[in-house]
mmCIF file of C-alpha atoms in Angstrom:
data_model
loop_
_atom_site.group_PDB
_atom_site.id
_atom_site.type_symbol
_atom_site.label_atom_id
_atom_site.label_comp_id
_atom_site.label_asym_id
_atom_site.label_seq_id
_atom_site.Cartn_x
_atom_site.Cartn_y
_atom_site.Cartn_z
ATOM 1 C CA UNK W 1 99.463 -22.824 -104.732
ATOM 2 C CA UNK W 2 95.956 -21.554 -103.924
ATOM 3 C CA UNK W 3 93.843 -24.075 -100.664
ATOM 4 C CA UNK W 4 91.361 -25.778 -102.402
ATOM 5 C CA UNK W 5 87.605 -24.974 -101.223
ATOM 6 C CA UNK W 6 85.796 -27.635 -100.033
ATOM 7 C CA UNK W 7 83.318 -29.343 -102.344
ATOM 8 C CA UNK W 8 79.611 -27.324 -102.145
ATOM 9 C CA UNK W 9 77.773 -29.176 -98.729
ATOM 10 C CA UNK W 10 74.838 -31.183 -101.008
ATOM 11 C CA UNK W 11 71.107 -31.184 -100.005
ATOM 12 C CA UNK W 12 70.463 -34.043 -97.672
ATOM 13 C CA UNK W 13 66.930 -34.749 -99.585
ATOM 14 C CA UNK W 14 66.294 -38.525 -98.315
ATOM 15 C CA UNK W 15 64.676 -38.110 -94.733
ATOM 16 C CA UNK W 16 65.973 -40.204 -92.208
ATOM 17 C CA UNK W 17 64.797 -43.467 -91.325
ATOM 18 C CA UNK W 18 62.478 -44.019 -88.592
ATOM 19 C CA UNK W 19 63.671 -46.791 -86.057
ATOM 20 C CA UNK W 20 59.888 -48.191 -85.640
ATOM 21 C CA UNK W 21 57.438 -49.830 -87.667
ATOM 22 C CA UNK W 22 53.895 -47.399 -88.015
ATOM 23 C CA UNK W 23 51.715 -49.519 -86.404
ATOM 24 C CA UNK W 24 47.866 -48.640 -85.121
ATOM 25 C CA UNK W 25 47.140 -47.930 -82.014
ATOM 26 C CA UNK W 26 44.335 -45.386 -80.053
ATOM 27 C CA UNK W 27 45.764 -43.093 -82.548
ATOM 28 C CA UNK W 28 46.751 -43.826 -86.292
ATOM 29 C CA UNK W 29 50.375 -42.480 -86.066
ATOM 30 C CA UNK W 30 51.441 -44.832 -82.935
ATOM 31 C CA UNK W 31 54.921 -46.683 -83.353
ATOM 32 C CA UNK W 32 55.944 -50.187 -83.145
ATOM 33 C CA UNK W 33 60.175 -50.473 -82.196
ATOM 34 C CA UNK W 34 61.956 -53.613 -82.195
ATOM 35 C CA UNK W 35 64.161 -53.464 -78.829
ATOM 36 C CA UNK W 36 66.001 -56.600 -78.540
ATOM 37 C CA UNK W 37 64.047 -59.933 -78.110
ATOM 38 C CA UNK W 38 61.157 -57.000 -76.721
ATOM 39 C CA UNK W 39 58.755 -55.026 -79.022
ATOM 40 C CA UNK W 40 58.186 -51.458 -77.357
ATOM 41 C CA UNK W 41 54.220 -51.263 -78.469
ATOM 42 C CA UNK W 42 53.454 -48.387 -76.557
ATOM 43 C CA UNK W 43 49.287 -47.687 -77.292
ATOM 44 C CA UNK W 44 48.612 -50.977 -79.406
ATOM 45 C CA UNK W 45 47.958 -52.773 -75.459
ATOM 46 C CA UNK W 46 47.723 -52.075 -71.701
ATOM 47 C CA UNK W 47 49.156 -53.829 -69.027
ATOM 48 C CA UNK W 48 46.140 -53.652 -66.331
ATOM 49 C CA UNK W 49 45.530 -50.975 -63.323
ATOM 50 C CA UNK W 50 46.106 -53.813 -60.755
ATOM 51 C CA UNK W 51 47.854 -56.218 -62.414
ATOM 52 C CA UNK W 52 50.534 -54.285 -64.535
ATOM 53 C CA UNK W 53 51.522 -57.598 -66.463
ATOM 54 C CA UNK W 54 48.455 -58.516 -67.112
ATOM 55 C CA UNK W 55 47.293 -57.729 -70.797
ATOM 56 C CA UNK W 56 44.337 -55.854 -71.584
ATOM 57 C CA UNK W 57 41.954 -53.738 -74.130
ATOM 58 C CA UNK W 58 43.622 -50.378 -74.202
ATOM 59 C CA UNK W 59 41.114 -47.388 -72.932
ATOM 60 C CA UNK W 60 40.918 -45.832 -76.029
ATOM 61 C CA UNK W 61 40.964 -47.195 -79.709
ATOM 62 C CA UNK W 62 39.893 -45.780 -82.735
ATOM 63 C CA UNK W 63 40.512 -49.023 -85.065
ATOM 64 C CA UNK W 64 39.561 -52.236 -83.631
ATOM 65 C CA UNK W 65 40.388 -54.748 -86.268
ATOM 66 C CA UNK W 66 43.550 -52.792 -87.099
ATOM 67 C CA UNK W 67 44.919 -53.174 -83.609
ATOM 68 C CA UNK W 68 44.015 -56.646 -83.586
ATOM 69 C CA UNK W 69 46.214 -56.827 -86.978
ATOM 70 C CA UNK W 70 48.944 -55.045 -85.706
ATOM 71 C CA UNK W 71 48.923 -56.354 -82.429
ATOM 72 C CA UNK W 72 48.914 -60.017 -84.251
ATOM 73 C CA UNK W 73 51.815 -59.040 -87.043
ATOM 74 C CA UNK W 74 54.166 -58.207 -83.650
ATOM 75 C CA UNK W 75 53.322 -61.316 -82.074
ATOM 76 C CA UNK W 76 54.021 -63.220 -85.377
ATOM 77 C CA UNK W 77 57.595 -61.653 -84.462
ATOM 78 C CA UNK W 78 58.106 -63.866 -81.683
ATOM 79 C CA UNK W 79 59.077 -61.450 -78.916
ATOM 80 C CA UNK W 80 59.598 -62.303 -75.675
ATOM 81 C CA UNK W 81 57.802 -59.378 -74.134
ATOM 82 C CA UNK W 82 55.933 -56.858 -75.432
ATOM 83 C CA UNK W 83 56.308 -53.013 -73.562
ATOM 84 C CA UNK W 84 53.321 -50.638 -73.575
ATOM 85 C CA UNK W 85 53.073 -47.363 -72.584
ATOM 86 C CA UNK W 86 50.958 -48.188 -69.473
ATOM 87 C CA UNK W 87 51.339 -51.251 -67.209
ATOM 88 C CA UNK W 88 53.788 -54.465 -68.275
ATOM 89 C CA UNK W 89 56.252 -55.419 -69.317
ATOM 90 C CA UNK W 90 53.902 -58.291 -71.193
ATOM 91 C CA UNK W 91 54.601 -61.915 -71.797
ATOM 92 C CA UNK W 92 53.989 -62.353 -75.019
ATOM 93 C CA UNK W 93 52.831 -65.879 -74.973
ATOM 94 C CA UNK W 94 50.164 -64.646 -72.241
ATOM 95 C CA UNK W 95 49.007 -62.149 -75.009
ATOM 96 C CA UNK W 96 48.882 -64.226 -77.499
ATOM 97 C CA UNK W 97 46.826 -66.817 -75.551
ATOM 98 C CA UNK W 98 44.707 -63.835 -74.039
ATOM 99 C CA UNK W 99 44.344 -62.199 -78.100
ATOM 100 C CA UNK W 100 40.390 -62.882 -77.780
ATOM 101 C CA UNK W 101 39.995 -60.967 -74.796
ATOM 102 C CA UNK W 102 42.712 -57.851 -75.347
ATOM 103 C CA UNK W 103 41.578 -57.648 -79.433
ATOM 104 C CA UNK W 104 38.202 -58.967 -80.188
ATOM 105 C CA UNK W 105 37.851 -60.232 -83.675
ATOM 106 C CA UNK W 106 35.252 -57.842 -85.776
ATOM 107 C CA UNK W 107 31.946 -58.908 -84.440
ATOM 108 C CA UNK W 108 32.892 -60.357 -81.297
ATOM 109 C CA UNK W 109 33.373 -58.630 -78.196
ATOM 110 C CA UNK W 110 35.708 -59.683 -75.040
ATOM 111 C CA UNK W 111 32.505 -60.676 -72.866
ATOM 112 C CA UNK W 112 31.117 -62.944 -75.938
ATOM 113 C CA UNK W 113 33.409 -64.844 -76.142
#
C-alpha cells in the first residue's frame, strides 16, 4: 500500500494576536500589556529624573486628552503598579491621586490647577 501524503499545509490567514492593548502614548502606536497585578505602560507616563517612582507628564505627547483617557481606562483596571519605559515602577494609587498633575484635563494645565 502506497504512504499517504500529508494533507496540503493551509494558509495561516488570521494574524496573530497581539498580547497588549493599543493604547496612546507620545506616539499613536504605543502598547498597553497586562503583566500580572502590573500594567507595563511604557510611553503613556514617566517615573521622574530624581525620583524614579514618582509619576509625571511624559516629555513628549502628541495627544493630551487621549493619554489622559488611556492612562484613566488602565487605572480603571486596578493595577497595583503601573511600569513605564522611563523611571518607576509606579504606585498606581499615587497616579491616580496625582492624575491632575501627570494628565491635565483639556483646558487645564498641571500648574493651574
Amino acid at each position: 500500500m502506497p504512504a499517504r501524503a500529508p494533507p496540503p499545509r493551509q494558509r495561516q490567514t488570521e494574524r496573530p494576536q497581539r498580547p497588549g492593548r493599543p493604547g496612546i502614548g507620545h506616539t499613536p502606536r504605543s502598547l498597553v500589556v497586562r503583566v500580572g497585578d502590573d500594567i507595563l505602560v511604557v510611553d503613556l507616563v514617566r517615573g521622574g529624573v530624581l525620583r524614579p517612582k514618582s509619576p509625571k507628564r511624559h516629555f513628549f505627547t502628541e495627544d493630551a486628552a487621549g493619554v489622559r483617557r488611556a492612562l484613566t481606562t488602565e487605572l480603571d483596571r486596578r493595577p497595583r503598579r503601573l511600569l513605564p519605559g522611563h523611571g518607576g515602577p509606579l504606585d498606581a494609587d499615587e497616579t491616580r491621586r496625582r492624575l491632575d498633575t501627570v494628565a491635565p484635563s483639556p483646558g487645564r494645565t498641571a500648574a493651574s490647577g
